[in-house]
Every structure is written in structure tokens, then in C-alpha cells.
Short mmCIF file of C-alpha atoms in Angstrom, two decimals:
data_model
loop_
_atom_site.label_atom_id
_atom_site.label_comp_id
_atom_site.label_asym_id
_atom_site.label_seq_id
_atom_site.Cartn_x
_atom_site.Cartn_y
_atom_site.Cartn_z
CA MET T 1 -10.65 -33.31 2.57
CA LYS T 2 -11.70 -29.65 2.49
CA LYS T 3 -9.18 -27.30 0.91
CA LEU T 4 -7.73 -24.64 3.21
CA ALA T 5 -8.98 -21.10 2.61
CA LEU T 6 -6.58 -18.85 0.72
CA HIS T 7 -5.73 -16.67 3.71
CA TRP T 8 -4.72 -19.74 5.73
CA GLN T 9 -2.57 -21.01 2.86
CA ILE T 10 -0.80 -17.64 2.63
CA LEU T 11 -0.36 -17.43 6.41
CA ILE T 12 1.19 -20.92 6.51
CA GLY T 13 3.49 -19.91 3.65
CA MET T 14 4.58 -16.83 5.62
CA LEU T 15 5.29 -18.78 8.81
CA VAL T 16 7.21 -21.50 6.97
CA GLY T 17 9.16 -18.81 5.11
CA ILE T 18 10.18 -17.10 8.38
CA LEU T 19 11.23 -20.41 9.98
CA PHE T 20 13.12 -21.46 6.85
CA GLY T 21 14.87 -18.07 6.75
CA LEU T 22 15.88 -18.35 10.41
CA THR T 23 17.24 -21.83 9.75
CA MET T 24 19.22 -20.68 6.70
CA THR T 25 20.84 -17.82 8.64
CA SER T 26 22.58 -20.38 10.86
CA VAL T 27 23.73 -22.54 7.94
CA GLU T 28 26.95 -21.71 6.11
CA GLY T 29 26.02 -20.43 2.65
CA GLY T 30 22.34 -20.39 3.61
CA SER T 31 21.83 -16.73 2.73
CA THR T 32 23.40 -17.26 -0.69
CA PHE T 33 21.17 -20.28 -1.31
CA VAL T 34 18.04 -18.31 -0.45
CA GLY T 35 19.15 -15.39 -2.61
CA ASN T 36 19.91 -17.59 -5.62
CA TRP T 37 17.15 -20.21 -5.45
CA ILE T 38 14.28 -18.95 -3.24
CA LYS T 39 14.16 -15.17 -3.68
CA PRO T 40 13.50 -15.36 -7.49
CA LEU T 41 10.15 -17.11 -6.84
CA GLY T 42 8.93 -14.15 -4.81
CA THR T 43 10.34 -11.68 -7.33
CA ILE T 44 8.47 -13.36 -10.20
CA PHE T 45 5.22 -13.25 -8.21
CA VAL T 46 5.54 -9.52 -7.47
CA LYS T 47 6.37 -8.84 -11.12
CA LEU T 48 3.27 -10.75 -12.21
CA LEU T 49 1.08 -8.64 -9.93
CA LYS T 50 2.68 -5.44 -11.21
CA LEU T 51 2.30 -6.74 -14.77
CA ILE T 52 -1.49 -6.71 -14.57
CA ALA T 53 -1.90 -3.61 -12.34
CA VAL T 54 -2.10 -1.03 -15.13
CA PRO T 55 -4.34 -3.10 -17.49
CA LEU T 56 -6.62 -3.83 -14.52
CA ILE T 57 -6.92 -0.15 -13.59
CA ILE T 58 -7.71 0.86 -17.18
CA ALA T 59 -10.26 -1.89 -17.85
CA SER T 60 -11.90 -1.70 -14.42
CA LEU T 61 -12.09 2.10 -14.25
CA ILE T 62 -13.50 2.48 -17.76
CA LYS T 63 -16.08 -0.22 -17.03
CA GLY T 64 -17.02 1.51 -13.79
CA ILE T 65 -17.39 4.96 -15.39
CA SER T 66 -19.25 3.72 -18.48
CA ASP T 67 -21.70 1.81 -16.28
CA LEU T 68 -22.56 5.00 -14.36
CA LYS T 69 -24.29 6.64 -17.36
CA ASP T 70 -24.25 9.86 -15.32
CA ILE T 71 -21.16 12.05 -14.80
CA SER T 72 -22.64 13.62 -11.65
CA LYS T 73 -22.51 10.22 -9.92
CA PHE T 74 -18.81 9.96 -10.67
CA LYS T 75 -18.23 13.47 -9.27
CA ASN T 76 -20.08 12.43 -6.12
CA ILE T 77 -17.89 9.34 -5.69
CA GLY T 78 -14.72 11.37 -6.39
CA PHE T 79 -15.32 14.09 -3.81
CA ARG T 80 -16.32 11.59 -1.11
CA THR T 81 -13.25 9.47 -1.80
CA ILE T 82 -10.75 12.33 -1.59
CA GLY T 83 -12.47 13.78 1.49
CA ILE T 84 -12.44 10.49 3.42
CA TYR T 85 -8.84 9.72 2.41
CA VAL T 86 -7.66 13.12 3.66
CA GLY T 87 -9.63 12.66 6.90
CA THR T 88 -8.21 9.22 7.70
CA THR T 89 -4.66 10.39 6.89
CA VAL T 90 -4.93 13.34 9.28
CA ILE T 91 -6.24 11.00 11.99
CA ALA T 92 -3.33 8.58 11.38
CA ILE T 93 -0.70 11.34 11.65
CA THR T 94 -2.32 12.80 14.77
CA LEU T 95 -2.49 9.36 16.38
CA GLY T 96 1.19 8.80 15.64
CA LEU T 97 2.15 12.13 17.20
CA LEU T 98 0.11 11.43 20.34
CA LEU T 99 1.73 8.02 20.82
CA VAL T 100 5.32 9.11 20.24
CA ASN T 101 4.92 12.05 22.64
CA ILE T 102 3.50 9.77 25.32
CA VAL T 103 5.95 6.86 24.92
CA LYS T 104 9.05 8.98 24.07
CA PRO T 105 11.00 6.11 22.45
CA GLY T 106 13.89 8.42 21.47
CA ASP T 107 14.75 9.14 25.10
CA GLY T 108 15.91 5.55 25.59
CA ILE T 109 18.50 5.46 22.80
CA SER T 110 22.06 5.53 24.14
CA GLU T 111 24.89 7.58 22.60
CA GLU T 112 26.71 4.32 21.83
CA THR T 113 23.76 2.98 19.83
CA ILE T 114 23.44 6.27 17.93
CA ASN T 115 27.13 6.16 17.03
CA LYS T 116 26.91 2.53 15.92
CA LEU T 117 23.83 3.15 13.79
CA THR T 118 25.44 6.24 12.26
CA GLU T 119 28.62 4.33 11.44
CA THR T 120 26.61 1.46 9.89
CA TYR T 121 24.04 3.32 7.80
CA ALA T 122 24.65 7.09 7.52
CA ASN T 123 26.90 6.83 4.47
CA SER T 124 25.09 3.94 2.78
CA GLY T 125 23.95 4.42 -0.81
CA SER T 126 20.31 3.79 0.14
CA VAL T 127 20.20 6.58 2.73
CA GLN T 128 21.93 9.08 0.44
CA ALA T 129 19.58 8.16 -2.44
CA LYS T 130 16.53 8.82 -0.23
CA ILE T 131 17.89 12.25 0.75
CA ALA T 132 18.61 13.12 -2.90
CA GLU T 133 15.12 12.06 -4.03
CA ALA T 134 13.48 14.05 -1.22
CA THR T 135 15.50 17.14 -2.13
CA LYS T 136 14.35 16.78 -5.74
CA GLN T 137 10.68 16.49 -4.70
CA LYS T 138 10.90 19.41 -2.27
CA SER T 139 12.42 21.75 -4.86
CA SER T 140 9.38 21.39 -7.13
CA GLY T 141 6.60 24.02 -7.15
CA PRO T 142 3.40 23.86 -5.05
CA LEU T 143 1.28 22.73 -8.01
CA GLN T 144 3.84 20.28 -9.37
CA PHE T 145 1.74 17.31 -8.23
CA MET T 146 -1.04 18.51 -10.56
CA VAL T 147 1.42 18.87 -13.43
CA ASP T 148 2.73 15.36 -12.75
CA MET T 149 -0.81 13.94 -12.88
CA VAL T 150 -1.24 14.86 -16.55
CA PRO T 151 0.74 12.63 -18.94
CA ASP T 152 2.14 13.93 -22.22
CA ASN T 153 2.25 10.37 -23.54
CA ALA T 154 -0.43 7.90 -22.45
CA ILE T 155 1.51 4.85 -23.65
CA LYS T 156 4.62 5.93 -21.76
CA ALA T 157 2.55 6.45 -18.58
CA MET T 158 1.12 2.94 -18.92
CA GLY T 159 4.65 1.58 -19.12
CA SER T 160 5.48 2.43 -15.50
CA ASN T 161 3.72 1.52 -12.26
CA LYS T 162 5.21 4.70 -10.79
CA SER T 163 2.93 6.74 -13.08
CA MET T 164 -0.29 5.40 -11.59
CA LEU T 165 -1.92 8.83 -11.20
CA GLN T 166 -1.22 9.61 -14.85
CA VAL T 167 -2.84 6.34 -15.90
CA ILE T 168 -5.87 7.11 -13.71
CA PHE T 169 -6.15 10.63 -15.19
CA PHE T 170 -6.05 9.34 -18.76
CA THR T 171 -8.50 6.53 -18.01
CA ILE T 172 -11.02 8.86 -16.34
CA PHE T 173 -10.68 11.27 -19.28
CA LEU T 174 -11.33 8.39 -21.71
CA GLY T 175 -14.25 7.01 -19.68
CA ILE T 176 -16.00 10.39 -19.40
CA SER T 177 -15.49 11.00 -23.13
CA MET T 178 -17.13 7.64 -23.82
CA LEU T 179 -20.17 8.76 -21.82
CA LEU T 180 -20.38 12.02 -23.76
CA ILE T 181 -20.47 10.41 -27.24
CA GLY T 182 -23.53 8.36 -26.34
CA GLU T 183 -24.14 4.71 -25.57
CA LYS T 184 -24.57 3.59 -29.18
CA LYS T 185 -21.18 4.87 -30.39
CA SER T 186 -19.26 3.87 -27.27
CA ASP T 187 -20.76 0.38 -26.99
CA PRO T 188 -18.07 -1.49 -29.05
CA LEU T 189 -15.27 0.05 -26.95
CA LYS T 190 -17.19 -0.62 -23.72
CA LYS T 191 -17.63 -4.30 -24.65
CA PHE T 192 -13.89 -4.57 -25.33
CA PHE T 193 -12.98 -3.17 -21.90
CA ASP T 194 -15.67 -5.26 -20.18
CA SER T 195 -14.13 -8.38 -21.72
CA LEU T 196 -10.59 -7.23 -20.89
CA ASN T 197 -11.65 -6.65 -17.28
CA GLU T 198 -12.94 -10.22 -16.95
CA VAL T 199 -9.72 -11.61 -18.45
CA ILE T 200 -7.50 -9.58 -16.10
CA LEU T 201 -9.54 -10.68 -13.06
CA LYS T 202 -9.09 -14.29 -14.17
CA MET T 203 -5.34 -13.63 -14.35
CA VAL T 204 -5.50 -12.43 -10.74
CA ASP T 205 -7.16 -15.72 -9.75
CA LEU T 206 -4.44 -17.72 -11.52
CA ILE T 207 -1.60 -15.67 -10.01
CA MET T 208 -3.09 -16.15 -6.54
CA LEU T 209 -2.72 -19.92 -6.87
CA PHE T 210 1.01 -19.27 -6.52
CA ALA T 211 0.63 -16.85 -3.57
CA PRO T 212 1.42 -19.24 -0.65
CA TYR T 213 4.72 -20.29 -2.27
CA ALA T 214 5.58 -16.71 -3.20
CA VAL T 215 5.12 -15.31 0.32
CA PHE T 216 7.28 -18.17 1.61
CA ALA T 217 10.05 -17.00 -0.73
CA LEU T 218 9.57 -13.31 0.07
CA LEU T 219 9.61 -13.79 3.85
CA ALA T 220 12.56 -16.21 3.78
CA ASN T 221 14.58 -13.59 1.88
CA VAL T 222 13.57 -10.81 4.31
CA VAL T 223 14.77 -12.89 7.28
CA VAL T 224 18.16 -13.88 5.81
CA SER T 225 18.85 -10.32 4.66
CA SER T 226 17.95 -8.70 8.00
CA ASN T 227 20.64 -6.57 9.61
CA ASP T 228 22.49 -6.61 12.95
CA PRO T 229 20.11 -8.16 15.58
CA ASP T 230 21.66 -6.06 18.37
CA LEU T 231 20.71 -2.85 16.59
CA LEU T 232 17.20 -4.17 15.99
CA LEU T 233 16.78 -4.82 19.72
CA ALA T 234 17.97 -1.30 20.54
CA LEU T 235 15.16 0.09 18.40
CA LEU T 236 12.40 -2.14 19.77
CA LYS T 237 10.73 0.66 21.76
CA TYR T 238 10.48 2.78 18.61
CA ALA T 239 9.28 -0.17 16.53
CA PHE T 240 6.60 -1.09 19.10
CA THR T 241 5.40 2.53 19.15
CA VAL T 242 4.91 2.44 15.37
CA VAL T 243 3.25 -1.00 15.43
CA GLY T 244 1.02 0.07 18.34
CA GLY T 245 -0.16 3.06 16.34
CA LEU T 246 -0.80 0.90 13.29
CA LEU T 247 -2.91 -1.52 15.35
CA LEU T 248 -4.94 1.38 16.70
CA MET T 249 -5.60 2.46 13.10
CA VAL T 250 -6.98 -1.03 12.39
CA VAL T 251 -9.30 -0.62 15.41
CA PHE T 252 -10.39 2.76 14.02
CA TYR T 253 -11.12 1.22 10.59
CA MET T 254 -13.10 -1.61 12.15
CA ILE T 255 -15.20 0.86 14.15
CA LEU T 256 -16.06 2.58 10.85
CA VAL T 257 -16.86 -0.77 9.22
CA GLY T 258 -19.14 -1.74 12.09
CA LEU T 259 -20.91 1.60 12.60
CA VAL T 260 -21.08 3.00 9.06
CA VAL T 261 -20.77 0.06 6.66
CA LYS T 262 -22.88 -2.12 9.00
CA LYS T 263 -20.66 -5.17 8.47
CA ASN T 264 -19.07 -7.47 11.03
CA PRO T 265 -15.47 -6.17 11.42
CA LEU T 266 -14.05 -9.69 11.86
CA TRP T 267 -15.86 -10.85 8.72
CA PHE T 268 -14.49 -7.83 6.85
CA LEU T 269 -10.90 -8.57 7.96
CA LYS T 270 -11.29 -12.19 6.89
CA GLN T 271 -12.44 -11.17 3.40
CA ILE T 272 -9.54 -8.80 2.77
CA SER T 273 -6.89 -10.84 4.65
CA PRO T 274 -5.22 -12.27 1.49
CA ALA T 275 -4.58 -8.69 0.31
CA GLN T 276 -3.25 -7.75 3.77
CA LEU T 277 -0.89 -10.73 3.87
CA LEU T 278 0.41 -9.95 0.39
CA ALA T 279 0.88 -6.30 1.38
CA PHE T 280 2.97 -7.49 4.33
CA SER T 281 5.06 -9.76 2.11
CA THR T 282 5.62 -7.34 -0.79
CA SER T 283 5.68 -3.96 1.05
CA SER T 284 3.96 -2.46 -1.99
CA SER T 285 0.41 -1.12 -2.27
CA ALA T 286 0.76 -1.02 -6.06
CA ALA T 287 1.77 -4.68 -6.31
CA THR T 288 -1.10 -5.68 -4.02
CA LEU T 289 -3.67 -3.55 -5.90
CA PRO T 290 -5.00 -6.31 -8.23
CA VAL T 291 -5.64 -8.58 -5.25
CA THR T 292 -7.17 -5.75 -3.18
CA MET T 293 -9.60 -4.97 -6.02
CA GLU T 294 -10.54 -8.63 -6.44
CA ARG T 295 -11.17 -9.14 -2.69
CA VAL T 296 -13.14 -5.89 -2.22
CA GLU T 297 -15.35 -6.44 -5.27
CA GLU T 298 -16.00 -10.18 -5.08
CA HIS T 299 -15.69 -10.90 -1.36
CA VAL T 300 -16.90 -7.65 0.28
CA GLY T 301 -19.50 -6.70 -2.32
CA VAL T 302 -18.30 -3.23 -3.35
CA ASP T 303 -19.60 -2.34 -6.81
CA LYS T 304 -16.99 -1.97 -9.54
CA GLU T 305 -18.20 1.59 -10.19
CA VAL T 306 -16.76 2.48 -6.77
CA SER T 307 -13.81 0.13 -6.37
CA SER T 308 -12.37 0.86 -9.81
CA PHE T 309 -11.84 4.50 -8.80
CA VAL T 310 -11.38 4.42 -5.02
CA LEU T 311 -8.76 1.64 -4.84
CA PRO T 312 -6.32 2.78 -7.57
CA VAL T 313 -6.48 6.34 -6.22
CA GLY T 314 -5.99 5.00 -2.68
CA ALA T 315 -2.94 2.96 -3.69
CA THR T 316 -1.37 6.21 -4.87
CA ILE T 317 -2.44 8.92 -2.42
CA ASN T 318 -3.80 7.13 0.67
CA MET T 319 -0.92 6.13 2.91
CA ASP T 320 -2.31 6.15 6.44
CA GLY T 321 0.22 3.63 7.73
CA THR T 322 3.14 5.45 6.12
CA SER T 323 1.93 8.84 7.37
CA LEU T 324 1.58 7.54 10.95
CA TYR T 325 5.09 6.08 10.70
CA GLN T 326 6.47 9.44 9.53
CA ALA T 327 4.97 11.23 12.51
CA VAL T 328 6.48 8.71 14.94
CA ALA T 329 9.83 8.55 13.12
CA ALA T 330 10.24 12.33 12.86
CA VAL T 331 9.62 12.91 16.57
CA PHE T 332 11.70 9.84 17.53
CA ILE T 333 14.69 11.18 15.58
CA ALA T 334 14.24 14.61 17.15
CA GLN T 335 14.09 13.06 20.64
CA ALA T 336 17.17 10.88 20.07
CA LEU T 337 19.26 13.75 18.67
CA SER T 338 17.99 16.33 21.21
CA PHE T 339 16.24 18.50 18.62
CA ASP T 340 13.34 20.31 20.29
CA LEU T 341 10.00 20.33 18.46
CA THR T 342 7.42 22.97 19.32
CA PHE T 343 3.66 22.48 19.08
CA GLY T 344 3.78 24.47 15.84
CA ASP T 345 6.43 22.08 14.49
CA GLN T 346 4.15 19.13 15.19
CA LEU T 347 1.29 20.83 13.35
CA THR T 348 3.72 21.32 10.48
CA ILE T 349 4.42 17.58 10.55
CA ILE T 350 0.69 16.87 10.13
CA LEU T 351 0.37 19.19 7.13
CA THR T 352 3.65 18.16 5.46
CA ALA T 353 3.08 14.42 5.92
CA LEU T 354 -0.41 14.80 4.45
CA LEU T 355 0.85 16.66 1.37
CA ALA T 356 3.85 14.33 0.95
CA SER T 357 1.62 11.25 1.01
CA ILE T 358 -0.33 12.51 -2.03
CA GLY T 359 2.70 12.66 -4.28
CA SER T 360 4.54 9.59 -3.01
CA ALA T 361 4.85 6.44 -5.10
CA ALA T 362 3.19 3.24 -3.84
CA VAL T 363 6.47 1.33 -3.76
CA PRO T 364 8.77 -0.07 -1.02
CA GLY T 365 10.88 2.62 0.66
CA ALA T 366 8.75 5.62 -0.39
CA GLY T 367 8.06 6.40 3.27
CA MET T 368 11.73 7.18 3.91
CA VAL T 369 11.71 9.81 1.15
CA MET T 370 8.57 11.35 2.65
CA LEU T 371 10.24 11.38 6.07
CA VAL T 372 13.13 13.50 4.79
CA ILE T 373 10.62 16.06 3.46
CA VAL T 374 8.85 16.12 6.85
CA LEU T 375 12.12 16.58 8.78
CA GLU T 376 13.27 19.41 6.53
CA ALA T 377 9.89 21.12 6.94
CA VAL T 378 10.42 21.44 10.73
CA GLY T 379 13.94 22.82 10.31
CA PHE T 380 15.90 19.68 11.15
CA PRO T 381 19.64 20.36 10.51
CA ALA T 382 20.61 19.24 7.01
CA ASP T 383 23.98 17.90 8.21
CA LYS T 384 22.15 15.52 10.58
CA LEU T 385 19.61 14.14 8.11
CA ALA T 386 21.75 11.12 7.25
CA ILE T 387 22.26 10.38 10.95
CA GLY T 388 18.51 10.68 11.55
CA LEU T 389 17.69 8.21 8.77
CA ALA T 390 20.45 5.90 10.00
CA LEU T 391 18.69 5.69 13.37
CA ILE T 392 15.63 4.01 11.85
CA PHE T 393 17.14 2.31 8.80
CA ALA T 394 17.74 -1.00 10.57
CA VAL T 395 14.03 -1.54 11.26
CA ASP T 396 12.62 0.27 8.22
CA ARG T 397 12.03 -2.89 6.16
CA PRO T 398 9.90 -4.78 8.75
CA LEU T 399 8.01 -1.59 9.62
CA ASP T 400 7.50 -0.90 5.90
CA MET T 401 5.82 -4.31 5.67
CA CYS T 402 3.53 -3.47 8.60
CA ARG T 403 2.55 0.00 7.42
CA THR T 404 1.75 -1.28 3.91
CA VAL T 405 -0.83 -3.59 5.53
CA ILE T 406 -2.48 -0.53 7.06
CA ASN T 407 -2.37 1.34 3.74
CA VAL T 408 -4.20 -1.53 2.02
CA THR T 409 -6.66 -1.96 4.90
CA GLY T 410 -7.43 1.76 4.73
CA ASP T 411 -8.04 1.55 0.98
CA ALA T 412 -10.48 -1.36 1.42
CA THR T 413 -12.26 0.41 4.30
CA VAL T 414 -12.70 3.67 2.39
CA ALA T 415 -13.97 1.77 -0.68
CA SER T 416 -16.60 0.15 1.53
CA LEU T 417 -17.52 3.48 3.16
CA VAL T 418 -17.95 5.23 -0.20
CA ALA T 419 -19.91 2.27 -1.63
CA LYS T 420 -22.24 2.29 1.37
CA SER T 421 -22.78 6.05 1.13
CA VAL T 422 -23.81 5.93 -2.55
CA GLY T 423 -25.81 2.69 -2.35
CA LYS T 424 -23.25 0.58 -4.22
CA LEU T 425 -22.52 -2.06 -1.57
CA GLY T 426 -24.12 -5.33 -2.62
CA THR T 427 -23.93 -9.06 -1.96
CA PRO T 428 -20.45 -10.63 -2.34
CA LYS T 429 -20.10 -12.93 -5.35
CA PRO T 430 -16.74 -14.74 -5.14
CA LYS T 431 -15.32 -16.29 -8.31
CA ASN T 432 -12.88 -19.19 -8.64
CA TRP T 433 -10.11 -19.64 -11.18
CA ASP T 434 -11.80 -22.76 -12.63
CA ASP T 435 -15.39 -21.41 -12.95
CA HIS T 436 -15.34 -21.88 -16.74
CA TYR T 437 -12.85 -24.73 -16.88
CA ASP T 438 -15.49 -27.22 -18.08
CA GLU T 439 -16.04 -25.08 -21.18
CA VAL T 440 -12.44 -25.39 -22.39
CA LYS T 441 -11.11 -28.72 -21.18
#
């Protein structure tokens, strides 16, 4: 009997997890059982992915740079990557603003619902923490993001997935320095990182064997920990506006894949679908990064010289889904609380959301921090910030899952676009976890 493809295994795991979670919510003690015995499986899986993210970035990026043998090629890839990422983010924010102004989801929220949401979430620790973090980020100088990119301790930077840009900076610095000392002197170090890269990719293959069971655990926990269903229903119009915008972004990406990359969009989606499903389950671009790199390199055919730079940078600064969500959420909150936004305010949202996305961490909940920065930029009353966040807090987790899928899809699309533009898009060469098993058994 033919083994099911990985994306089907993961999808089945997700569906079973949702059904199991729904069943457990109606059973006395079901939520506790899921939290104690099911949730840890998903937590371990996410930790394993995060465990190998930094080593993978270092090994893969150094291999990619050292294989270039020409610094000008790297500069070419870098400028194209940043330019395309900025372009797609601006399109995502603009699309979100157009949709929310057409649909006007905030006009349908009753005063009773606003009061109930405020009472439930406005004073919660999570909301207050997001406001505090946003205030801290906003108080920093205009060039603080550049200061934050440069680590004062490389080992310390490698010890935190939140310091991804610092790791990338150090790795690029190391890779370029290897090029400048000549191939003969750098060859021993290059061979070490080449070998390390192969080992880490094999670790990705092994971790992915556990993926269907992990997404079952992650989704079951999301379902049993979901909040008041009545409040979720009240926010459906807002949620559908966000999801509609995210789906339109997928259409936009697939148009680029078809017209520029010259690949079948459905084939492309199939190749990256395991990364998309994991992004949905984990709500983290950083945790999904090892899988995204493996799928884009081996199953789409993007050369490591491109993927090793484009994807780690994208996981940190490219947040098309999150930026679109911010545009919709900011205007929705303004509509619901009768705060008028001028055309100039909406242009400010585009600029602020773009800048905020560059410095935001690729972790669950980062979008809410970015949203506070966007709201403050358009003059939203400080005393109503907590109420504004409370309006969308009930549906933030499921929408976070959806927008992370778009973030990852955008990363994979841009990697393919850049690879095509520099002639680094080749024939896919998938690898299996047991390719060399006969040599060691």
C-alpha cells in the first residue's frame, strides 16, 4: 500500500486534532486531559524545530555565501530580496485597507458586545503586556533596528531565536570574510559547515516524521483553550475580512509564481504545503523556518545560495499576513469605537505597519504588539488602547495561525522569484530520512 504524502498526513492530523479537541470540550475534565497529556507532544515538536533553526541558518547561509565565490552576486541577491519583500508588504497592507473600508466590519459591532469584550479582555495580563512591549519599541530611536541587528556577543545571539537578525548579520560577516581569505585557507571551515548543513537537514527529515502527531496535539489544544463562542461569533465579520484578504494575497503570490517563476501555482502550493500546515499549527514563522527551507530547496528547486539568505531574512522581516491583519484590525477598531481615520491616517498605517514588520519577532503574538504601534501612530487615544485590543483578542489566536501561513507562503514565493531572477532555480531533488540508512544498519 502506497504511503500517504506528508502534506496529507499532516492535514489528517490537523482534522483529527480539531475533532478530538471539540469532543474533549464537552467532556468533564477534557480540557485538563488535553493540557496535561496531549499539549506536551506539540510543545516538544515546536521546541525541536526551534532547536535546529539557528544551526540551520548558520550552516546553510555560510554554505550559500562560500559557494558564490563572488561578493557582487550576494549583493545582487540581497538588494532584490529586500526590494521584493518591501513591495509585497506594501501590497498586503494596501489590500487590507481596501477590504476593511469596503466591508466596514466595525460598523456591525453592538455596544453590548464591545462592553462584554472590554470586560473580558481589557485588563488581562496579555493585553497589558502587548501595550507595554509596544511602548518600549516605539520609544527607541529611528535607527534602533540597525543597532539591534549587530550583536555584541555572537554566542549570546545564537542562544535566542528572537535574535535571528543578529545571527544572520554575524553569519553573513563570517561568510564574506571566508571569501576574502581565499578558497585554500577557508576550505577546512567550508567543509565543516557543508557537513553540518547536511546533518541539520537530516534532523529536519527526522523531526518531520513526528509532524502529523504534533499538529494533532497543537490543534487539539487550540480548540479546548478557545474562548467564549458567543464573542467569536460576534467578530465573524471582522475575521472573514482578514481571512478574505489573506486568501487574496495567496492569489497574488500564485499569479507571481505562474507569470514570473513559470511554475504551476497548484504544483507550487503542493510542494510547500507541509510548511504551510506547520505554520498554521505553530503560529510561528521562526519555528517553521527549517521546514520551509527544506521544502523550498529540495521540492521547489531553489538553490541554497538563494534560500539560505532569503528565507531566514523573510522569517524575520517579511510579514505580509501580519501587516494585512494590522491594517484591517486598526481600521476595524477605529470603526467600532467611532474614531475617524482620514486618508492621511491610512497612509500612515501603511508606512508604520511596514516599518513595524521589519523589527518584529517571528513569534506568536508579535502582530498584536505591531498593532499597538500602528494605532498610536494615527493618534488613537491611549486610554482606549486596551479596549481596542480587547475587541480583537478573542479571535487573535486563530487569525494568527492564518496570517502565519501567508507569511511563510510569501517567504517561499519571494525565494522562488529571486532564484528565478538570478538563474538559481533548478530541478527539485527531494531527499528522504532513510536515504543512507543502508550504510549504517
